[in-house]
Amino acid sequence: MKFIDLKKQYSKLKEKIDRGINNVLEHGKYIMGPEVIILEKNLSDFTKSKHVITCSSGTDALLMSLMSLNVKPGDYILTTPFTFIATAEAISLIGAIPEFIDIDSNTFNIDMSRLETKIKKEPNKYKIIMPVNIFGLPANYTELFDLKEKYNLMIIEDAAQSFGSSIEGRMSCNFGDIGCTSFFPAKPLGCYGDGGAIFTNDEDIANILRSIRVHGTGADKYDNVRVGINGRLDTMQAAILIPKLEILSTEIKLRNKVAQTYNQILDKHFDLQHIPSGYVSSWAQYSILCDSSKHRENIMRKLKNKNIPSAIYYVIPLHLQGVYDHLNYKMGDFPVSEDISSRILSLPMHPYLSSEEIKQICDVILGD
Ligand SMILES: *Cc1c(COP(=O)(O)O)cnc(C)c1O
């Protein structure tokens, strides 16, 4: 059994993907070829976001977004410690400082009351919130919009795990002033290497992002008006993503069916990530909360004995990572993130996981 089975999806799309790759080999436009333009149009249609700038990775999407908003060294950016390192890393790469806010114990997303308390204390200290849609579940954007208006803030959505998710039909990547996603192979919409995309409805920001993507280009490639990066998505990866995007809506439905089947069996035995009404998760991860670290170890061992993979996202919350020693956070600063990190366990999740496989996994978890 696989944690994420990419081969099953490939066998479904083989003809289209192979043809797409071959077309690129034939026309040879490996950088910013026609497939990149088509993909950006299709991503824009899918999310209803006016502008889409594909790029080299989810990390670069976050970095470029911060650059486009002119974030300066020493600026504070609000985010959560219960996320992949890339969220905070992009902030640190600019010399800005991640200011962590604990998560909600039910959704694992940024805790709105703690966030507002923090902003209220020093309303002029903050200009940008970077909420993470953890495991594919959108953060509380209704309340985030209220905070945005009240305190004049910008929102950069870390949608690396949540492409295809939605709130009341509004698609992720189109919640914030800027949305950032990743096409890393294991994400809900993955390519066969590294890739990402940035979404915005603001034309000025979009133009700045297009410039940053190619070394801060101005009128042409050899006119440089700002500091940028080499942040393009390969044409080959765009060709792979085009047919994958066509079936994504179906795959999101299948992922939700898988989650439902898991829920029906595990609900009585474990606390699970709470999906608020009107929210559709893209289920980048399906996770259960064990009683303790020991209980988790025990379940992981049972699964391993039956060759069933499982994984911990995330073992160490970011405020306790060595890289952030200089920020002087300590154990106890974010009790919910610390507690969840000590007990969470992610189970195999992909659109093609069968009910039989799910039952088999659950039997092992619940068995002696
Ligand atoms: C994967 C991920 C990223 C980074 O994406 P890459 O494409 O791997 O650079 C950023 N934030 C979160 C929450 C992620 O899960």
Short mmCIF file of C-alpha atoms and ligand atoms in Angstrom, two decimals:
data_model
loop_
_atom_site.label_atom_id
_atom_site.label_comp_id
_atom_site.label_asym_id
_atom_site.label_seq_id
_atom_site.Cartn_x
_atom_site.Cartn_y
_atom_site.Cartn_z
CA MET A 1 0.00 0.00 0.00
CA LYS A 2 1.18 3.52 -0.78
CA PHE A 3 0.81 6.65 1.38
CA ILE A 4 0.02 8.59 -1.80
CA ASP A 5 -0.44 6.51 -4.96
CA LEU A 6 0.67 8.61 -7.94
CA LYS A 7 0.97 5.61 -10.25
CA LYS A 8 -2.78 4.91 -10.23
CA GLN A 9 -3.45 8.46 -11.39
CA TYR A 10 -0.73 8.22 -14.04
CA SER A 11 -2.20 5.03 -15.47
CA LYS A 12 -5.53 6.87 -15.88
CA LEU A 13 -3.93 9.86 -17.63
CA LYS A 14 -1.01 8.11 -19.34
CA GLU A 15 -2.04 8.83 -22.90
CA LYS A 16 -2.64 12.56 -22.32
CA ILE A 17 0.43 13.09 -20.15
CA ASP A 18 2.75 11.21 -22.52
CA ARG A 19 1.37 13.15 -25.48
CA GLY A 20 1.81 16.43 -23.57
CA ILE A 21 5.44 15.67 -22.77
CA ASN A 22 6.10 14.60 -26.35
CA ASN A 23 4.61 17.82 -27.70
CA VAL A 24 7.05 19.81 -25.57
CA LEU A 25 9.96 17.69 -26.82
CA GLU A 26 8.80 18.39 -30.39
CA HIS A 27 8.36 22.18 -30.12
CA GLY A 28 11.33 22.59 -27.78
CA LYS A 29 10.08 25.71 -25.97
CA TYR A 30 11.21 24.46 -22.58
CA ILE A 31 11.04 27.84 -20.84
CA MET A 32 7.72 29.76 -20.80
CA GLY A 33 6.35 27.64 -23.66
CA PRO A 34 2.71 27.65 -24.81
CA GLU A 35 1.67 25.04 -22.18
CA VAL A 36 2.57 27.50 -19.40
CA ILE A 37 0.18 30.09 -20.84
CA ILE A 38 -2.60 27.50 -21.29
CA LEU A 39 -2.15 26.21 -17.73
CA GLU A 40 -2.30 29.74 -16.29
CA LYS A 41 -5.56 30.38 -18.16
CA ASN A 42 -7.03 27.08 -16.92
CA LEU A 43 -5.94 27.75 -13.33
CA SER A 44 -7.56 31.17 -13.56
CA ASP A 45 -10.83 29.62 -14.82
CA PHE A 46 -10.72 26.99 -12.08
CA THR A 47 -10.17 29.38 -9.17
CA LYS A 48 -11.92 32.44 -10.68
CA SER A 49 -8.77 34.36 -9.77
CA LYS A 50 -8.08 37.05 -12.39
CA HIS A 51 -4.33 36.62 -12.58
CA VAL A 52 -2.24 33.48 -12.28
CA ILE A 53 1.55 33.48 -12.26
CA THR A 54 2.94 29.94 -12.32
CA CYS A 55 6.33 29.57 -10.66
CA SER A 56 9.13 27.24 -9.60
CA SER A 57 7.72 25.99 -6.27
CA GLY A 58 5.32 26.72 -3.42
CA THR A 59 8.21 28.14 -1.42
CA ASP A 60 9.10 30.53 -4.24
CA ALA A 61 5.42 31.46 -4.57
CA LEU A 62 5.45 32.61 -0.93
CA LEU A 63 8.80 34.35 -1.30
CA MET A 64 7.80 36.18 -4.48
CA SER A 65 4.49 37.24 -2.90
CA LEU A 66 6.28 38.82 0.05
CA MET A 67 8.72 40.51 -2.36
CA SER A 68 5.82 41.87 -4.42
CA LEU A 69 4.30 43.51 -1.32
CA ASN A 70 7.63 45.15 -0.57
CA VAL A 71 8.14 43.38 2.74
CA LYS A 72 11.31 44.70 4.37
CA PRO A 73 13.87 43.17 6.74
CA GLY A 74 12.53 43.49 10.28
CA ASP A 75 8.86 43.47 9.26
CA TYR A 76 6.64 41.10 11.24
CA ILE A 77 4.44 38.56 9.43
CA LEU A 78 1.72 36.70 11.31
CA THR A 79 1.40 32.94 10.72
CA THR A 80 1.12 29.66 12.65
CA PRO A 81 3.83 27.36 14.00
CA PHE A 82 1.87 24.25 12.95
CA THR A 83 2.94 24.12 9.31
CA PHE A 84 5.73 23.06 6.98
CA ILE A 85 8.96 25.03 7.43
CA ALA A 86 8.57 26.72 4.02
CA THR A 87 5.85 29.05 5.36
CA ALA A 88 8.17 30.70 7.87
CA GLU A 89 11.28 30.18 5.75
CA ALA A 90 9.96 32.42 2.98
CA ILE A 91 9.44 35.16 5.58
CA SER A 92 12.95 34.69 6.99
CA LEU A 93 14.56 34.70 3.53
CA ILE A 94 13.55 38.36 3.21
CA GLY A 95 14.86 39.13 6.67
CA ALA A 96 11.32 39.57 7.96
CA ILE A 97 10.26 37.89 11.20
CA PRO A 98 7.57 35.23 11.55
CA GLU A 99 5.32 36.05 14.49
CA PHE A 100 3.53 32.85 15.42
CA ILE A 101 -0.08 32.52 16.54
CA ASP A 102 -1.33 29.25 18.00
CA ILE A 103 -3.86 27.09 16.15
CA ASP A 104 -7.46 26.17 16.82
CA SER A 105 -7.63 22.72 18.43
CA ASN A 106 -10.48 21.57 16.15
CA THR A 107 -9.46 22.80 12.68
CA PHE A 108 -5.65 23.02 13.27
CA ASN A 109 -5.77 26.39 11.46
CA ILE A 110 -4.85 29.81 12.86
CA ASP A 111 -6.80 30.62 16.03
CA MET A 112 -8.85 33.71 15.25
CA SER A 113 -9.32 35.00 18.78
CA ARG A 114 -5.62 34.67 19.62
CA LEU A 115 -4.83 36.39 16.31
CA GLU A 116 -7.05 39.36 17.01
CA THR A 117 -5.77 39.68 20.58
CA LYS A 118 -2.22 39.86 19.20
CA ILE A 119 -3.03 42.47 16.53
CA LYS A 120 -5.11 44.58 18.92
CA LYS A 121 -2.14 45.01 21.26
CA GLU A 122 0.07 46.57 18.57
CA PRO A 123 -2.10 47.35 15.54
CA ASN A 124 0.67 49.23 13.72
CA LYS A 125 3.20 46.43 14.04
CA TYR A 126 1.55 44.19 11.45
CA LYS A 127 0.73 44.58 7.75
CA ILE A 128 0.45 40.99 6.56
CA ILE A 129 -1.18 37.78 7.80
CA MET A 130 -0.12 34.51 6.20
CA PRO A 131 -2.77 31.92 7.12
CA VAL A 132 -2.02 28.29 6.20
CA ASN A 133 -4.83 26.02 4.97
CA ILE A 134 -3.52 23.04 6.86
CA PHE A 135 -3.98 19.56 5.39
CA GLY A 136 -6.19 21.15 2.70
CA LEU A 137 -8.75 22.80 5.00
CA PRO A 138 -9.18 26.55 4.40
CA ALA A 139 -8.58 28.80 7.41
CA ASN A 140 -11.45 30.95 8.70
CA TYR A 141 -11.51 33.53 5.89
CA THR A 142 -14.82 35.08 6.91
CA GLU A 143 -13.21 36.28 10.13
CA LEU A 144 -9.88 36.93 8.42
CA PHE A 145 -11.64 39.35 6.02
CA ASP A 146 -13.14 41.18 9.01
CA LEU A 147 -9.69 41.55 10.59
CA LYS A 148 -8.27 42.66 7.25
CA GLU A 149 -10.82 45.48 7.02
CA LYS A 150 -10.63 46.44 10.67
CA TYR A 151 -6.83 46.66 10.87
CA ASN A 152 -5.96 47.37 7.23
CA LEU A 153 -4.00 44.18 6.66
CA MET A 154 -3.04 42.16 3.59
CA ILE A 155 -3.60 38.40 3.44
CA ILE A 156 -1.20 35.99 1.72
CA GLU A 157 -2.88 32.59 1.64
CA ASP A 158 -0.50 29.63 2.03
CA ALA A 159 -2.61 27.31 -0.10
CA ALA A 160 0.23 24.87 -0.78
CA GLN A 161 -1.89 22.02 0.57
CA SER A 162 -5.33 23.26 -0.35
CA PHE A 163 -5.61 23.63 -4.12
CA GLY A 164 -9.14 22.52 -5.04
CA SER A 165 -10.65 23.20 -1.61
CA SER A 166 -13.40 25.77 -1.13
CA ILE A 167 -15.67 27.71 1.21
CA GLU A 168 -19.31 28.01 0.06
CA GLY A 169 -18.13 27.39 -3.50
CA ARG A 170 -15.37 30.02 -3.44
CA MET A 171 -12.10 28.34 -4.39
CA SER A 172 -8.92 28.33 -2.34
CA CYS A 173 -6.07 30.44 -3.79
CA ASN A 174 -8.68 33.16 -4.33
CA PHE A 175 -9.30 34.04 -0.66
CA GLY A 176 -6.46 36.41 0.09
CA ASP A 177 -4.91 39.42 -1.63
CA ILE A 178 -2.46 36.81 -2.91
CA GLY A 179 -2.81 33.02 -2.93
CA CYS A 180 0.17 30.67 -3.16
CA THR A 181 0.06 27.01 -4.06
CA SER A 182 2.54 24.19 -4.64
CA PHE A 183 2.61 21.53 -7.35
CA PHE A 184 5.07 19.33 -5.44
CA PRO A 185 4.15 15.75 -6.50
CA ALA A 186 2.44 14.83 -3.20
CA LYS A 187 0.14 17.90 -3.08
CA PRO A 188 -3.50 17.64 -4.20
CA LEU A 189 -2.51 18.96 -7.65
CA GLY A 190 1.04 17.75 -8.20
CA CYS A 191 3.43 17.78 -11.15
CA TYR A 192 6.41 15.46 -11.69
CA GLY A 193 9.00 17.72 -10.10
CA ASP A 194 8.81 21.11 -8.40
CA GLY A 195 6.30 23.76 -9.29
CA GLY A 196 3.88 26.31 -7.88
CA ALA A 197 1.54 29.16 -8.70
CA ILE A 198 0.53 32.58 -7.40
CA PHE A 199 -3.01 33.95 -7.67
CA THR A 200 -4.26 37.52 -7.36
CA ASN A 201 -7.08 39.76 -8.56
CA ASP A 202 -4.82 42.83 -8.40
CA GLU A 203 -3.32 43.69 -11.77
CA ASP A 204 -0.46 45.78 -10.34
CA ILE A 205 0.63 42.98 -8.02
CA ALA A 206 0.34 40.50 -10.91
CA ASN A 207 2.64 42.59 -13.10
CA ILE A 208 5.20 42.95 -10.32
CA LEU A 209 5.08 39.18 -9.77
CA ARG A 210 5.66 38.52 -13.49
CA SER A 211 8.68 40.79 -13.30
CA ILE A 212 10.03 39.16 -10.11
CA ARG A 213 9.61 35.73 -11.74
CA VAL A 214 12.21 36.66 -14.38
CA HIS A 215 14.98 38.49 -12.49
CA GLY A 216 13.05 41.71 -11.99
CA THR A 217 12.66 42.28 -15.70
CA GLY A 218 11.34 45.60 -17.06
CA ALA A 219 10.64 46.32 -20.72
CA ASP A 220 12.62 43.24 -21.77
CA LYS A 221 14.84 40.51 -20.41
CA TYR A 222 17.93 42.74 -20.29
CA ASP A 223 16.16 45.68 -18.66
CA ASN A 224 16.15 45.02 -14.92
CA VAL A 225 14.06 47.27 -12.69
CA ARG A 226 13.93 45.38 -9.38
CA VAL A 227 15.49 42.43 -7.58
CA GLY A 228 13.82 39.23 -8.71
CA ILE A 229 14.61 35.54 -8.93
CA ASN A 230 14.63 32.75 -11.50
CA GLY A 231 11.14 31.62 -10.54
CA ARG A 232 9.58 30.09 -13.64
CA LEU A 233 7.61 26.84 -13.96
CA ASP A 234 9.06 24.47 -16.61
CA THR A 235 6.98 24.01 -19.76
CA MET A 236 7.27 20.24 -19.25
CA GLN A 237 5.63 20.48 -15.81
CA ALA A 238 2.86 22.68 -17.23
CA ALA A 239 2.16 20.02 -19.88
CA ILE A 240 1.84 17.43 -17.09
CA LEU A 241 -0.45 19.64 -15.00
CA ILE A 242 -2.93 20.46 -17.79
CA PRO A 243 -4.57 16.99 -17.95
CA LYS A 244 -4.26 16.58 -14.16
CA LEU A 245 -6.21 19.79 -13.57
CA GLU A 246 -9.00 18.48 -15.84
CA ILE A 247 -9.77 15.66 -13.40
CA LEU A 248 -9.06 17.54 -10.16
CA SER A 249 -12.72 18.27 -9.29
CA THR A 250 -13.50 14.57 -9.59
CA GLU A 251 -10.45 13.73 -7.50
CA ILE A 252 -11.47 16.19 -4.77
CA LYS A 253 -14.85 14.42 -4.59
CA LEU A 254 -13.08 11.06 -4.36
CA ARG A 255 -10.78 12.36 -1.62
CA ASN A 256 -13.83 13.51 0.32
CA LYS A 257 -15.39 10.06 -0.07
CA VAL A 258 -12.20 8.48 1.27
CA ALA A 259 -12.24 10.89 4.24
CA GLN A 260 -15.89 10.08 4.90
CA THR A 261 -15.23 6.34 4.89
CA TYR A 262 -12.34 6.83 7.33
CA ASN A 263 -14.52 9.10 9.50
CA GLN A 264 -17.34 6.59 9.72
CA ILE A 265 -15.00 4.00 11.21
CA LEU A 266 -12.63 6.17 13.25
CA ASP A 267 -14.97 8.89 14.54
CA LYS A 268 -15.89 6.95 17.69
CA HIS A 269 -12.26 6.24 18.58
CA PHE A 270 -10.27 9.38 17.71
CA ASP A 271 -10.57 13.14 17.60
CA LEU A 272 -10.43 14.21 13.94
CA GLN A 273 -9.86 17.47 12.09
CA HIS A 274 -13.16 19.37 12.20
CA ILE A 275 -14.44 20.53 8.80
CA PRO A 276 -16.81 23.49 9.37
CA SER A 277 -20.08 23.50 7.43
CA GLY A 278 -19.76 25.01 3.95
CA TYR A 279 -16.05 24.09 3.81
CA VAL A 280 -14.69 21.48 1.40
CA SER A 281 -11.18 20.22 2.17
CA SER A 282 -8.82 18.97 -0.52
CA TRP A 283 -7.49 16.43 2.03
CA ALA A 284 -3.78 16.83 1.39
CA GLN A 285 -3.54 14.76 4.58
CA TYR A 286 -6.04 12.68 6.52
CA SER A 287 -5.08 12.73 10.20
CA ILE A 288 -6.19 11.26 13.49
CA LEU A 289 -5.35 12.48 17.00
CA CYS A 290 -4.02 9.70 19.20
CA ASP A 291 -4.32 9.82 23.02
CA SER A 292 -0.59 10.39 23.52
CA SER A 293 2.81 10.09 21.80
CA LYS A 294 3.04 6.56 23.16
CA HIS A 295 -0.36 5.62 21.73
CA ARG A 296 0.78 7.07 18.39
CA GLU A 297 4.02 5.08 18.43
CA ASN A 298 2.03 1.95 19.13
CA ILE A 299 -0.34 2.54 16.20
CA MET A 300 2.55 3.38 13.84
CA ARG A 301 4.26 0.14 14.82
CA LYS A 302 1.12 -1.93 14.16
CA LEU A 303 0.69 -0.29 10.75
CA LYS A 304 4.34 -0.78 9.85
CA ASN A 305 4.12 -4.48 10.70
CA LYS A 306 1.39 -4.78 8.05
CA ASN A 307 3.35 -2.68 5.55
CA ILE A 308 0.93 0.22 5.83
CA PRO A 309 2.69 3.59 5.71
CA SER A 310 1.82 6.45 8.07
CA ALA A 311 3.49 9.81 8.73
CA ILE A 312 3.66 12.60 11.29
CA TYR A 313 2.89 16.15 10.12
CA TYR A 314 4.43 17.89 12.04
CA VAL A 315 6.66 16.38 14.74
CA ILE A 316 8.16 19.71 15.83
CA PRO A 317 6.18 22.97 15.62
CA LEU A 318 8.19 25.75 14.00
CA HIS A 319 8.76 27.85 17.14
CA LEU A 320 10.77 24.95 18.59
CA GLN A 321 12.91 24.37 15.47
CA GLY A 322 16.62 25.10 15.82
CA VAL A 323 16.50 27.62 12.99
CA TYR A 324 14.30 29.86 15.19
CA ASP A 325 16.35 29.60 18.40
CA HIS A 326 17.17 33.31 18.01
CA LEU A 327 13.48 34.24 18.31
CA ASN A 328 13.61 32.90 21.89
CA TYR A 329 10.39 30.97 21.81
CA LYS A 330 10.10 28.15 24.33
CA MET A 331 8.07 25.02 25.02
CA GLY A 332 4.68 26.12 26.35
CA ASP A 333 4.38 29.22 24.15
CA PHE A 334 1.90 27.57 21.76
CA PRO A 335 0.28 24.77 23.78
CA VAL A 336 -2.25 23.69 21.14
CA SER A 337 0.37 23.33 18.38
CA GLU A 338 2.64 21.48 20.79
CA ASP A 339 -0.12 19.14 21.94
CA ILE A 340 -1.33 18.36 18.41
CA SER A 341 2.25 17.80 17.20
CA SER A 342 2.75 15.24 19.95
CA ARG A 343 -0.33 13.18 19.05
CA ILE A 344 -1.19 13.62 15.38
CA LEU A 345 -0.82 10.84 12.82
CA SER A 346 -1.54 10.98 9.09
CA LEU A 347 -2.86 7.94 7.26
CA PRO A 348 -2.68 6.96 3.57
CA MET A 349 -4.78 9.40 1.52
CA HIS A 350 -5.28 9.69 -2.23
CA PRO A 351 -8.31 9.70 -4.54
CA TYR A 352 -7.92 6.05 -5.53
CA LEU A 353 -7.78 4.49 -2.05
CA SER A 354 -10.48 1.78 -2.03
CA SER A 355 -13.02 1.16 0.75
CA GLU A 356 -11.41 -2.27 1.27
CA GLU A 357 -8.01 -0.68 1.79
CA ILE A 358 -9.47 1.88 4.21
CA LYS A 359 -11.18 -0.88 6.20
CA GLN A 360 -7.94 -2.84 6.27
CA ILE A 361 -6.05 0.21 7.61
CA CYS A 362 -8.69 0.87 10.26
CA ASP A 363 -8.78 -2.79 11.33
CA VAL A 364 -5.06 -2.65 12.01
CA ILE A 365 -5.39 0.64 13.92
CA LEU A 366 -8.25 -0.65 16.06
CA GLY A 367 -6.92 -4.22 16.44
CA ASP A 368 -4.60 -5.50 19.21
C1 LIG B 1 4.57 22.05 0.58
C2 LIG B 1 4.35 23.29 1.31
C3 LIG B 1 5.02 24.49 0.98
C4 LIG B 1 6.15 24.55 -0.01
O1 LIG B 1 5.89 24.05 -1.27
P1 LIG B 1 7.09 23.54 -2.19
O2 LIG B 1 6.49 23.45 -3.55
O3 LIG B 1 7.53 22.23 -1.65
O4 LIG B 1 8.18 24.57 -2.14
C5 LIG B 1 4.67 25.64 1.66
N1 LIG B 1 3.75 25.63 2.63
C6 LIG B 1 3.10 24.51 3.00
C7 LIG B 1 2.06 24.57 4.07
C8 LIG B 1 3.39 23.30 2.37
O5 LIG B 1 2.76 22.17 2.74
#
